[in-house]
XYZ file of C-alpha atoms in Angstrom:
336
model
C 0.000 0.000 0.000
C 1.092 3.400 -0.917
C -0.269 6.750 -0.108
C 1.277 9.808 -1.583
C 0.664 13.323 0.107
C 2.578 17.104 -0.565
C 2.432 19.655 1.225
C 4.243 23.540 1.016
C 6.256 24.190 3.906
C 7.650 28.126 4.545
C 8.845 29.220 1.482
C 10.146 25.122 0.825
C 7.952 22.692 -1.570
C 8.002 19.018 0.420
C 6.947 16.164 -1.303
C 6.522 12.841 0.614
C 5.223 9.710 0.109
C 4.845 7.142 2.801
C 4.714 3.203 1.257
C 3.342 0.819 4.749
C 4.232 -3.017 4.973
C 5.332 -5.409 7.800
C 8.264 -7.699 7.683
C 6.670 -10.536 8.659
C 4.826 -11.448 4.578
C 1.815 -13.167 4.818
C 1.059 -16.003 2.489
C 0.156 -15.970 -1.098
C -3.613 -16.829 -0.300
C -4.360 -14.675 2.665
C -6.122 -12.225 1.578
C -7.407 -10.850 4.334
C -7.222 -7.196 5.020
C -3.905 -5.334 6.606
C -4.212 -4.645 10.006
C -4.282 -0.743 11.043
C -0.477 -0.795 12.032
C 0.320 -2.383 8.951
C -1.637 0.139 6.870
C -0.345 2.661 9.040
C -3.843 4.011 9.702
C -3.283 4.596 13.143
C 0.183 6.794 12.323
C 0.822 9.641 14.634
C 3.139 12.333 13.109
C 3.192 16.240 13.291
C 0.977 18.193 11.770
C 3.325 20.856 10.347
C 6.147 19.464 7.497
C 9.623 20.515 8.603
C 10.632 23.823 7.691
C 13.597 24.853 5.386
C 16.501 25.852 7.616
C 17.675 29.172 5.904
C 20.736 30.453 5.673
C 20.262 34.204 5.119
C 18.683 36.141 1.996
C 19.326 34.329 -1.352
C 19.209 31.137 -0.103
C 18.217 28.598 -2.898
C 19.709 25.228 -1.543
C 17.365 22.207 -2.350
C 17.714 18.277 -1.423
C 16.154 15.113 -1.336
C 16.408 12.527 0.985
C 14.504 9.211 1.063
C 14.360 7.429 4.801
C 12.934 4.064 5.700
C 11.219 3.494 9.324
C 10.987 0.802 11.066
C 8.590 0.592 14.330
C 9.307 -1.978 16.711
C 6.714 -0.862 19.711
C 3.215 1.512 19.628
C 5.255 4.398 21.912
C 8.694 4.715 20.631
C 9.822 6.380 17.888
C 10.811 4.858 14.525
C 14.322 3.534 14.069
C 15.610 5.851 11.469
C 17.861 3.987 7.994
C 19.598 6.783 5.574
C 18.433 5.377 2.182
C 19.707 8.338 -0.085
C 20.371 12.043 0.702
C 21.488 14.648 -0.957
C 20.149 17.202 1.514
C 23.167 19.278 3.510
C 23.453 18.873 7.531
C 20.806 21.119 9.024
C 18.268 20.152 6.320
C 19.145 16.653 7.665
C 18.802 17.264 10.524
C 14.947 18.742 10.437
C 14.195 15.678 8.793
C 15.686 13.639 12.156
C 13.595 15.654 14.620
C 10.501 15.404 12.415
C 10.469 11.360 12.158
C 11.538 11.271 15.743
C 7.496 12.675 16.325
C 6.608 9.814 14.695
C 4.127 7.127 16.801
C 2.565 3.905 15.861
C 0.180 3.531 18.546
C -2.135 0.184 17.293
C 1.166 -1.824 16.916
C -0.097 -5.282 18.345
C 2.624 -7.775 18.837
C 1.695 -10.036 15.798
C 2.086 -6.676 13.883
C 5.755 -7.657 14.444
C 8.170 -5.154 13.096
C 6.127 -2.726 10.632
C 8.537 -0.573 8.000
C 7.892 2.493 5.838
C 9.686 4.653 3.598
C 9.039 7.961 3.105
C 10.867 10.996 0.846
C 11.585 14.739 1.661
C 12.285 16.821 -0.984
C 13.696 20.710 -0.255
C 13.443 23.540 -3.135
C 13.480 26.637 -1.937
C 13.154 28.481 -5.023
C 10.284 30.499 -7.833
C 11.135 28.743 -10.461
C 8.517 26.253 -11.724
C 9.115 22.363 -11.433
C 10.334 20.861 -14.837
C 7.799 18.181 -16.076
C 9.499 14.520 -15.940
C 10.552 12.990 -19.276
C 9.628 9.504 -20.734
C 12.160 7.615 -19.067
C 12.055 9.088 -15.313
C 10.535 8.106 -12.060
C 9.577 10.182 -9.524
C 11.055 12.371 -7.466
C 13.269 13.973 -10.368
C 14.277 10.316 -11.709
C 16.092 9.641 -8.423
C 13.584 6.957 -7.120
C 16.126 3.874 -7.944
C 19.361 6.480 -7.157
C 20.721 5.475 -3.528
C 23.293 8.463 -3.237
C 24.261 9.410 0.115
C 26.469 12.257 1.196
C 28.792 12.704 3.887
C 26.097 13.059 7.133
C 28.411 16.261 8.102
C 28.754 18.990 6.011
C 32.393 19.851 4.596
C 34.961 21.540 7.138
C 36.529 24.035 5.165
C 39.610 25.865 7.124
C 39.083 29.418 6.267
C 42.562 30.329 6.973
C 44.030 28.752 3.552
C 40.983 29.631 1.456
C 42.904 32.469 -0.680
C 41.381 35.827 -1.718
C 38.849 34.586 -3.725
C 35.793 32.154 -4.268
C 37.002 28.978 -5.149
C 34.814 26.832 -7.712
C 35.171 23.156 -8.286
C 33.646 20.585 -10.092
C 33.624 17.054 -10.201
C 32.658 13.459 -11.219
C 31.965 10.915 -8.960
C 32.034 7.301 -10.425
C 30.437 4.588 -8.348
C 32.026 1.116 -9.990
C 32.029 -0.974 -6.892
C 29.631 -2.293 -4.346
C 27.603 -0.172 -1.875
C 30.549 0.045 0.408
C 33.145 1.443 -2.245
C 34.071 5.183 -2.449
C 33.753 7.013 -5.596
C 36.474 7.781 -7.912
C 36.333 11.242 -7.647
C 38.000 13.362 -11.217
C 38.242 16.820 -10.862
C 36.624 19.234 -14.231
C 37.013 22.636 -13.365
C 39.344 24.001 -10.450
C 39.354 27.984 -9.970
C 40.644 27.325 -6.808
C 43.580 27.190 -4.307
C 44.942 23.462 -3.803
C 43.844 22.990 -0.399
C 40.141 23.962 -1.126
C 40.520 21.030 -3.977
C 42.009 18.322 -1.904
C 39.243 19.639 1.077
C 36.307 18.637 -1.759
C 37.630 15.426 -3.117
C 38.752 14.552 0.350
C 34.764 14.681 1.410
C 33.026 13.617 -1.591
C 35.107 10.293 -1.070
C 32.969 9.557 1.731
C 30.340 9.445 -0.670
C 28.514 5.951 -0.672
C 25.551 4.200 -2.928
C 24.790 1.865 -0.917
C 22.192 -0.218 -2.244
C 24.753 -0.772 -5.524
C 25.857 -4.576 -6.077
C 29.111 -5.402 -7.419
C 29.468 -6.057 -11.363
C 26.251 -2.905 -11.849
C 26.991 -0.551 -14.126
C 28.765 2.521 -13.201
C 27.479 5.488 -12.213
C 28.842 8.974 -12.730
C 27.521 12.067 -10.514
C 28.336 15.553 -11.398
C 28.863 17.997 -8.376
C 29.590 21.584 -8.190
C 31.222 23.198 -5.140
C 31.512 27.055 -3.982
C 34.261 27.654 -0.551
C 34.123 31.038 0.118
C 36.684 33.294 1.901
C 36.243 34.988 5.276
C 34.181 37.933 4.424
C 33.539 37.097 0.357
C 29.568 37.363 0.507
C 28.592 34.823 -1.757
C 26.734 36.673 -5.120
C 23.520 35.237 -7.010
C 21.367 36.391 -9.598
C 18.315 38.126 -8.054
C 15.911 37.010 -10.393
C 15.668 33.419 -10.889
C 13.067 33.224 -14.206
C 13.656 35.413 -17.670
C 11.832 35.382 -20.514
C 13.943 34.082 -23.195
C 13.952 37.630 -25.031
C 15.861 39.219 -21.936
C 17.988 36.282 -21.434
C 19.450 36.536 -24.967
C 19.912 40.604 -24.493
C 22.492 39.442 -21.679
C 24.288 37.146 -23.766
C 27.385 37.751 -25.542
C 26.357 37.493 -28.881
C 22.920 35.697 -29.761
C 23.366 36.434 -33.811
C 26.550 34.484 -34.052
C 25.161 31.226 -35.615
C 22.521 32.411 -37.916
C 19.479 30.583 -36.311
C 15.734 30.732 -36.775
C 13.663 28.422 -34.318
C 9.754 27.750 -34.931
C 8.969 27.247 -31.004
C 5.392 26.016 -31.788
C 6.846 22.793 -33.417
C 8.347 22.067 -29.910
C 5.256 21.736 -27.455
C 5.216 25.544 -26.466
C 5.504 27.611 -23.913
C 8.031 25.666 -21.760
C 10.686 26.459 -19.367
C 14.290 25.445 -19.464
C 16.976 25.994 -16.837
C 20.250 27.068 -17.870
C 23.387 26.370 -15.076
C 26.342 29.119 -16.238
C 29.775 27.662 -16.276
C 31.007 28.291 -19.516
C 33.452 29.421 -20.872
C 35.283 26.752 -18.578
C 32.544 24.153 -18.782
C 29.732 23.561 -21.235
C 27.082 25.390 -19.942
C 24.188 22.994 -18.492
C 20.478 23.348 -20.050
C 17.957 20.978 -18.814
C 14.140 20.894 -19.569
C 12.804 17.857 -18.139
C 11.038 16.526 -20.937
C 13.472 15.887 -23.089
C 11.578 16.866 -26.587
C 13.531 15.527 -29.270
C 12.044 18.395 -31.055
C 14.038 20.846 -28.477
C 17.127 19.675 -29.139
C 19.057 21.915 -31.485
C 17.353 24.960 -29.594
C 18.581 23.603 -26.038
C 22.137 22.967 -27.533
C 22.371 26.167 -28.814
C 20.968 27.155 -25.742
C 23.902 25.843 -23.670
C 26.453 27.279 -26.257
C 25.414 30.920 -24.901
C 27.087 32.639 -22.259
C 26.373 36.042 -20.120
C 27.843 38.663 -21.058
C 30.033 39.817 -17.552
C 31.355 42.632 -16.507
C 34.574 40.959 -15.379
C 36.595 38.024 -14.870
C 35.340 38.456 -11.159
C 32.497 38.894 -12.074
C 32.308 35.779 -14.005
C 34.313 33.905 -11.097
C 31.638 34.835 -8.252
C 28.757 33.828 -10.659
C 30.096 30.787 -11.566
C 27.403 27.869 -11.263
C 24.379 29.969 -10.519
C 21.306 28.696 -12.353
C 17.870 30.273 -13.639
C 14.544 29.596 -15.435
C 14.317 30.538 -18.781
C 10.666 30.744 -20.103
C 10.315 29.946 -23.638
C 7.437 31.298 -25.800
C 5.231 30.740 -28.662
C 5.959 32.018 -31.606
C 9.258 32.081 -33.963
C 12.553 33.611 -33.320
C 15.119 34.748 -35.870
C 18.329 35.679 -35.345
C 19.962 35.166 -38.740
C 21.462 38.287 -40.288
C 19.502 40.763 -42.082
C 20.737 41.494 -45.949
């Protein structure tokens, strides 16, 4: 049995789902209904979702983590098994205090032990939820993905961070079993050395736990900001364009010539578009994964802002926004 409820929590969208069943299987012919504990009818659990743990103005973080439950006795709380999290240490941590509510109050003994599994997701952010493609599975095609991070967050020693922000990013490959670290490769380093050896040092306590040896690999992408005492991290202030404005802050739009027809591709839609060019190809997802789209989101990605300044560029490295695509044709090939 599974029941599936969301809820909007301070500025945060949570979506859970809670899926009930005992460990003790009954036999193939009983068919004879659960009993409340093992439908979790009876479950006792706050009435407010947690809240998203803020860390001053801008703050966009989002996570997911998926928990199971298990409930041994009617007044104690659940015993608590990280399945996959991506969510950082305080976010965590909200999640801990808000299972720890949890009761099962009609637990009979023949119950015996009754488990659940539930998912928090964190997005603290305007920008509209992509629509899944074809080939996903809720939340955000991450439903098989057992990632787990490092429970603490990363201890960064300020004192060798340099004079500027330092971005990183890099691959994790997961080859092994569940209890193998990732290979971590490093992309993109505009960084000192020790804020480098600080990130791959953590994300090698990286785990997937629920892999079994001889799976395919699989490769995570990660992006990492350290910050130096007293650099105030910078974002974008707006987090959706339309596409019209978004181009007028490019570097040069006309460059390749292009027309598109946007209602051959399933319009309006939104993409969002994660700067790190020129160092990295820039990222531009929209969920669906149109074939139709695709030249228009590659030359999408092949766009960059148009900065001010190498610093500039630097201290906006990785931010992200919404792009809202239109109706309607647009033609930027060159006028004779």
């Amino acid at each position: 049995m599974t029941r599936h409820l969301f809820a909007r929590a301070s500025g945060a969208l949570l979506s859970w789902a809670i899926a009930g069943g005992a460990m003790a299987a009954a036999g193939a012919t009983d068919v004879s209904p659960p009993s409340p504990a093992r439908s979790l009818s009876c479950l006792q659990r706050p009435e407010e979702p947690p809240k998203f743990p803020e860390r001053g103005n801008y703050d966009r973080t989002s996570g997911f983590a998926r928990v199971k439950l298990r409930f041994v006795a009617p007044d104690r709380p659940p015993e608590v098994q990280l399945l996959t999290n991506s969510l950082r240490e305080d976010m965590l941590d909200v999640v801990t205090r808000h299972v720890d509510r949890y009761r099962l109050p009609c637990l009979q003994p023949t119950d015996g032990t009754v488990s659940a599994v539930q998912e928090f997701e964190f997005s603290n952010t305007q920008k509209a939820p992509l629509p899944l493609g074809p080939d996903d599975t809720t939340p955000r095609g991450r439903l098989d993905l057992c990632y787990t991070r490092p429970k603490q967050d990363m201890i960064f020693n300020v004192m060798n961070a340099g004079r500027e922000v330092n971005n990183i990013v890099i691959t994790m490959t997961f080859a092994g079993d569940g209890e193998q670290p990732p290979e971590v490769k490093v992309l993109h380093a505009e960084a000192v050395p020790f804020a480098v050896d600080t990130v791959v040092e953590w994300a090698r306590l990286s785990r997937m736990s629920c892999r079994k040896a001889g799976e395919p690999p699989v490769v995570l992408q990660q992006m990492f900001r350290l910050y130096p005492p007293g650099r105030a991290r910078k974002v974008l202030k707006v987090e959706q364009l339309d596409l019209v404005d978004f181009l007028a802050m490019t570097e040069n739009p006309h460059a390749e010539d292009v027309r598109f027809d946007f209602d051959t591709m399933a319009c309006p839609f939104n993409v969002n578009y994660t700067m790190y060019g020129p160092s990295l190809p820039n990222e531009v997802t929209d969920g669906e994964k149109k074939p139709d789209r695709a030249i228009f989101i590659d030359w999408l990605a092949r766009q960059h802002l148009k900065f001010s300044s190498p610093k500039q560029a630097r201290a906006l490295f990785g931010e992200d926004l919404q792009i809202r695509v239109p109706c309607g044709r647009l033609d930027l090939r060159a006028k004779t």
